[in-house]
Structure formats: C-alpha cells, structure tokens
mmCIF file with all atom_site columns, C-alpha atoms in Angstrom:
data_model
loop_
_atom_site.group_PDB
_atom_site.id
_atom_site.type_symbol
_atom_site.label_atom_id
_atom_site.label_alt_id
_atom_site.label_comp_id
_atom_site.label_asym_id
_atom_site.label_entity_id
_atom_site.label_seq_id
_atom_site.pdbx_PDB_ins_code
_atom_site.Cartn_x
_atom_site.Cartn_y
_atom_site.Cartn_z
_atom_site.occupancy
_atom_site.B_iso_or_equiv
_atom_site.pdbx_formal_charge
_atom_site.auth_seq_id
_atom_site.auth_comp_id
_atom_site.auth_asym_id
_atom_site.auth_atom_id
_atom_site.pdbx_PDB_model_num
ATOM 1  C CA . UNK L 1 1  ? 0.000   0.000  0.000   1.00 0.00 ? 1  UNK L CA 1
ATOM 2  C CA . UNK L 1 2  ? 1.224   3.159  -1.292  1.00 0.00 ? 2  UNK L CA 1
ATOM 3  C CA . UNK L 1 3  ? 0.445   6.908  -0.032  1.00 0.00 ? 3  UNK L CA 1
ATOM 4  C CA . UNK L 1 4  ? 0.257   9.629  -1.633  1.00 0.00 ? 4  UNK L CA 1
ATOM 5  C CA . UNK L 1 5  ? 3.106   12.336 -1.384  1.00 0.00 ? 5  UNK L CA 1
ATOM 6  C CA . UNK L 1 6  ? 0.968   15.420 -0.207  1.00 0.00 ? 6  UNK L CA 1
ATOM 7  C CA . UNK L 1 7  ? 1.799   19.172 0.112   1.00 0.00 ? 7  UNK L CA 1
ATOM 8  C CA . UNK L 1 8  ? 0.538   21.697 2.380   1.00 0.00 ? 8  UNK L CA 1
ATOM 9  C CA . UNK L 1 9  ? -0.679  24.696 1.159   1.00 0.00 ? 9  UNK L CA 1
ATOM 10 C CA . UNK L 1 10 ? -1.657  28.328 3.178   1.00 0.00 ? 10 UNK L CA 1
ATOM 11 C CA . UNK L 1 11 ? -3.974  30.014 1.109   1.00 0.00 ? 11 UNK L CA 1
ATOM 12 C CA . UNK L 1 12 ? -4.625  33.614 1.736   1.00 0.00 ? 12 UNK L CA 1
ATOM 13 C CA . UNK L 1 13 ? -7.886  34.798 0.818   1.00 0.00 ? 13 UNK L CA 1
ATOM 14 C CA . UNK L 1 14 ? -10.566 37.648 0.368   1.00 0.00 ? 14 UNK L CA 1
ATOM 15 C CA . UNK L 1 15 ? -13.419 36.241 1.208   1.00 0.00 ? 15 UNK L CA 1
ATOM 16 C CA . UNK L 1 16 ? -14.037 33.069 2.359   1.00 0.00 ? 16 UNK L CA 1
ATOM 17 C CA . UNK L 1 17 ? -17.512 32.275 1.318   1.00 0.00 ? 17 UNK L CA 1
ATOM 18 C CA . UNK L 1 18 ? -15.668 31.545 -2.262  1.00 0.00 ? 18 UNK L CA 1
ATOM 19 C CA . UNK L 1 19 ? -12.499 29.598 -0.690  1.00 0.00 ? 19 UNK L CA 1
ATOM 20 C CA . UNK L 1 20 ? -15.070 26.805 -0.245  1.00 0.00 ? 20 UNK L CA 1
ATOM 21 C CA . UNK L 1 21 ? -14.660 26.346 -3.344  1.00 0.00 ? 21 UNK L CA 1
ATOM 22 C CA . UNK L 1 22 ? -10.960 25.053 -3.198  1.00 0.00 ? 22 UNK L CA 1
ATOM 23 C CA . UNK L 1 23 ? -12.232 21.801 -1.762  1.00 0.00 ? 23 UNK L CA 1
ATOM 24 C CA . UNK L 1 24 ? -12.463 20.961 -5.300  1.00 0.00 ? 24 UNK L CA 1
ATOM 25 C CA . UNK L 1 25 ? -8.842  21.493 -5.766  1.00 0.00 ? 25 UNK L CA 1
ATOM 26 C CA . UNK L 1 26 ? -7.824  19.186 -2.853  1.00 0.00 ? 26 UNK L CA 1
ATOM 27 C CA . UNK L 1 27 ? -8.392  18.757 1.240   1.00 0.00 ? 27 UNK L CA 1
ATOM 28 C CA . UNK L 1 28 ? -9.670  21.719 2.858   1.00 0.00 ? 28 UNK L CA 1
ATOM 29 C CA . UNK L 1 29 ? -7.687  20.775 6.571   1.00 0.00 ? 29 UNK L CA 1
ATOM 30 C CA . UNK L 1 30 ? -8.975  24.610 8.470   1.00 0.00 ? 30 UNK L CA 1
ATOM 31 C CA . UNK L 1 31 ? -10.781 27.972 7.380   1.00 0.00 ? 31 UNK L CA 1
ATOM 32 C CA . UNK L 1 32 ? -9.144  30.402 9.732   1.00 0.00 ? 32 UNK L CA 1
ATOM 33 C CA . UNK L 1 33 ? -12.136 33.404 9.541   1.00 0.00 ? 33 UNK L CA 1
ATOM 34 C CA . UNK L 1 34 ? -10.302 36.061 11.556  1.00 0.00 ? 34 UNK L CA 1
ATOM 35 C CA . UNK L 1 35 ? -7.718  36.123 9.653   1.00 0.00 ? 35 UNK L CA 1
ATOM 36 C CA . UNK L 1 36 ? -9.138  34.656 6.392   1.00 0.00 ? 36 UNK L CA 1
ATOM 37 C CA . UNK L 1 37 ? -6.441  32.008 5.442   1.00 0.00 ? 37 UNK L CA 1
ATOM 38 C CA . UNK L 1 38 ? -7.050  28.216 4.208   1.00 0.00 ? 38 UNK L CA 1
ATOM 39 C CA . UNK L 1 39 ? -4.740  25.004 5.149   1.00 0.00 ? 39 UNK L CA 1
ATOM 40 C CA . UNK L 1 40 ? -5.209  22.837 2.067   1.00 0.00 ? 40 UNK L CA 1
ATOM 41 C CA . UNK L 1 41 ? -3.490  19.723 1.425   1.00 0.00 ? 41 UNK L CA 1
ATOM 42 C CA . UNK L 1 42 ? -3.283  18.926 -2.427  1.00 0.00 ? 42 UNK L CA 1
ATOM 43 C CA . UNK L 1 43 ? -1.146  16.019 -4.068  1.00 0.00 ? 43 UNK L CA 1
ATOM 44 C CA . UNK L 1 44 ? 2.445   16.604 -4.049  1.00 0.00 ? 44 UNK L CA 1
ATOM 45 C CA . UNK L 1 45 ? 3.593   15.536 -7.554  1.00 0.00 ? 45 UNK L CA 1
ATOM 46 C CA . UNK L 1 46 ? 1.091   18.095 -9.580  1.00 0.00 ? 46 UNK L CA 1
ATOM 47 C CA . UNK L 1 47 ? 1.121   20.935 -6.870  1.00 0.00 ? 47 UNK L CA 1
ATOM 48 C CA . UNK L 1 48 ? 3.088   23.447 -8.929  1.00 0.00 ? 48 UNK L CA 1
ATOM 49 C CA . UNK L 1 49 ? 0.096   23.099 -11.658 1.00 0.00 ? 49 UNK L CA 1
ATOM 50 C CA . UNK L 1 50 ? -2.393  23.400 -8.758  1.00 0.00 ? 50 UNK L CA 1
ATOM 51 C CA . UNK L 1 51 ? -0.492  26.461 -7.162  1.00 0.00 ? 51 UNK L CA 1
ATOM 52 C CA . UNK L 1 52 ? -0.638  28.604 -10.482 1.00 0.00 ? 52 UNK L CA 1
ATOM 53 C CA . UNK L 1 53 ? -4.026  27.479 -10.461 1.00 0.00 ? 53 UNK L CA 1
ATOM 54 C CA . UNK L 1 54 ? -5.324  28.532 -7.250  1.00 0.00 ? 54 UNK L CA 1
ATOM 55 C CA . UNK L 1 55 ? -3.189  31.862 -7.880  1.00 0.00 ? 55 UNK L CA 1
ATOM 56 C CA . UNK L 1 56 ? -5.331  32.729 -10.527 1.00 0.00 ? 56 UNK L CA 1
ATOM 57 C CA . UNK L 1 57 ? -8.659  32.658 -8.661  1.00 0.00 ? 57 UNK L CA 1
ATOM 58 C CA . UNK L 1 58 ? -10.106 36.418 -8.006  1.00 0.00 ? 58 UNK L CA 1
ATOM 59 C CA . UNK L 1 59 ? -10.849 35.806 -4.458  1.00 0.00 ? 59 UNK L CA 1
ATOM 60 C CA . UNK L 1 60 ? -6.786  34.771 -3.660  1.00 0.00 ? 60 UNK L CA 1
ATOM 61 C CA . UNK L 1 61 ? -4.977  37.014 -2.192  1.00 0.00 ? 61 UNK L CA 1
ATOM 62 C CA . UNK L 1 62 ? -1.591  34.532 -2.026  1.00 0.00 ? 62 UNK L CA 1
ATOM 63 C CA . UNK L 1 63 ? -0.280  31.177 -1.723  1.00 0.00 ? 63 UNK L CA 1
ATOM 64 C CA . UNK L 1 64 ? 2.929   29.820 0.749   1.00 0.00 ? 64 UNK L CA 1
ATOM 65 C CA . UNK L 1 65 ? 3.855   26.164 0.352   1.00 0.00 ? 65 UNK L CA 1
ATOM 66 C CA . UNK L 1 66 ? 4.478   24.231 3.599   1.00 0.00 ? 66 UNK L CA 1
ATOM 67 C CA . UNK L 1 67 ? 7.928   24.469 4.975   1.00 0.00 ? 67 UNK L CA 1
ATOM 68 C CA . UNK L 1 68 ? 7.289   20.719 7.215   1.00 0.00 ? 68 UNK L CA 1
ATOM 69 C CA . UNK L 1 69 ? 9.153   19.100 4.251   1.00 0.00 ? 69 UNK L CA 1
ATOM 70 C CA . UNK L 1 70 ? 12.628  21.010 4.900   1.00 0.00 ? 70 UNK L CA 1
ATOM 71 C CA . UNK L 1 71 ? 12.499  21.097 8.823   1.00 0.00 ? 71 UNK L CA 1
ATOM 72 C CA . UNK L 1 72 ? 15.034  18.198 10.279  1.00 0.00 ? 72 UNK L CA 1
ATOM 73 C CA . UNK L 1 73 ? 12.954  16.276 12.791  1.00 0.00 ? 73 UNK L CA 1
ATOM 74 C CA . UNK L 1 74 ? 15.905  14.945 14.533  1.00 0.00 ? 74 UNK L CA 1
ATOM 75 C CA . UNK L 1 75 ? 15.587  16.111 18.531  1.00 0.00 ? 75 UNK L CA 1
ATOM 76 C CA . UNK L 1 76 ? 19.017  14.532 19.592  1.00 0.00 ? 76 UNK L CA 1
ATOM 77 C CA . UNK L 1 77 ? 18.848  11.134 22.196  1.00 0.00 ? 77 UNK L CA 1
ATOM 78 C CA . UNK L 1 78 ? 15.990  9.234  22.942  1.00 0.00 ? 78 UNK L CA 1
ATOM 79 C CA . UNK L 1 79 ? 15.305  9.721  26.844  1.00 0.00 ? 79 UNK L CA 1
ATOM 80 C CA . UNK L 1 80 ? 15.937  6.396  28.480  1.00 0.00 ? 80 UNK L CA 1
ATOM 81 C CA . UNK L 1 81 ? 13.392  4.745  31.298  1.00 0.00 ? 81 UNK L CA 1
ATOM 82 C CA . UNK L 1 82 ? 15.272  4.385  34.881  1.00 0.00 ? 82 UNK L CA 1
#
C-alpha cells in the first residue's frame, strides 16, 4: 500500500464564502475566519500546476507552500526509562 506524497498549502484569501470552493482542488484541513487564510493539502507531484491554479482565482490574495518538508525532525537522544 502506497500513499500519496501530499503538500501543504496556506492560502490567503478575500473572502471566504468563495475559498469553499478550493475543496475541489484538494483537502480543505482549516478555514481560519479572523484572519481569512485556508490550510489545504493537495497532491504533491502536480502541486506546482495546482499552485498557479489557485493563484489565478479572483478571491486569492496569495499562496505559501508548507515548509514541514525542509524542517530536520531529529531532537538529539531518545530519553531512556530508569
């Protein structure tokens, strides 16, 4: 069984009535309505297509890519039981 390489995606938006609409697109994960942003996971191997995409929507304001991909998650030494 194989998964899926997926990306995270903060989309910045004007209104979010319309950013429903990205669910289309791929996995709406949180609609932040204070400060009008979108978490949306798409798939990983076509997600510069999908950015330019989403870009182009009127009601986008921008899009960051997920930085999870380039932190190390390497914390040092395993703590030992006594």
């Amino acid at each position: 069984m194989e998964f899926a390489e997926r990306l995270g995606l903060a989309v910045w938006v004007k209104d979010l009535k319309a950013a429903r609409s990205l669910g289309r697109i791929g996995n709406i994960h949180y609609m932040s309505k204070r400060l009008k942003y979108v978490v949306l996971y798409v798939d990983g191997k076509s997600a510069d297509q999908l950015i330019r995409r989403i870009e182009r929507l009127p009601f986008v304001k921008r899009v960051e890519r997920s930085q999870r991909n380039r932190l190390s998650l390497d914390f040092g030494k395993k703590y030992q039981a006594r």
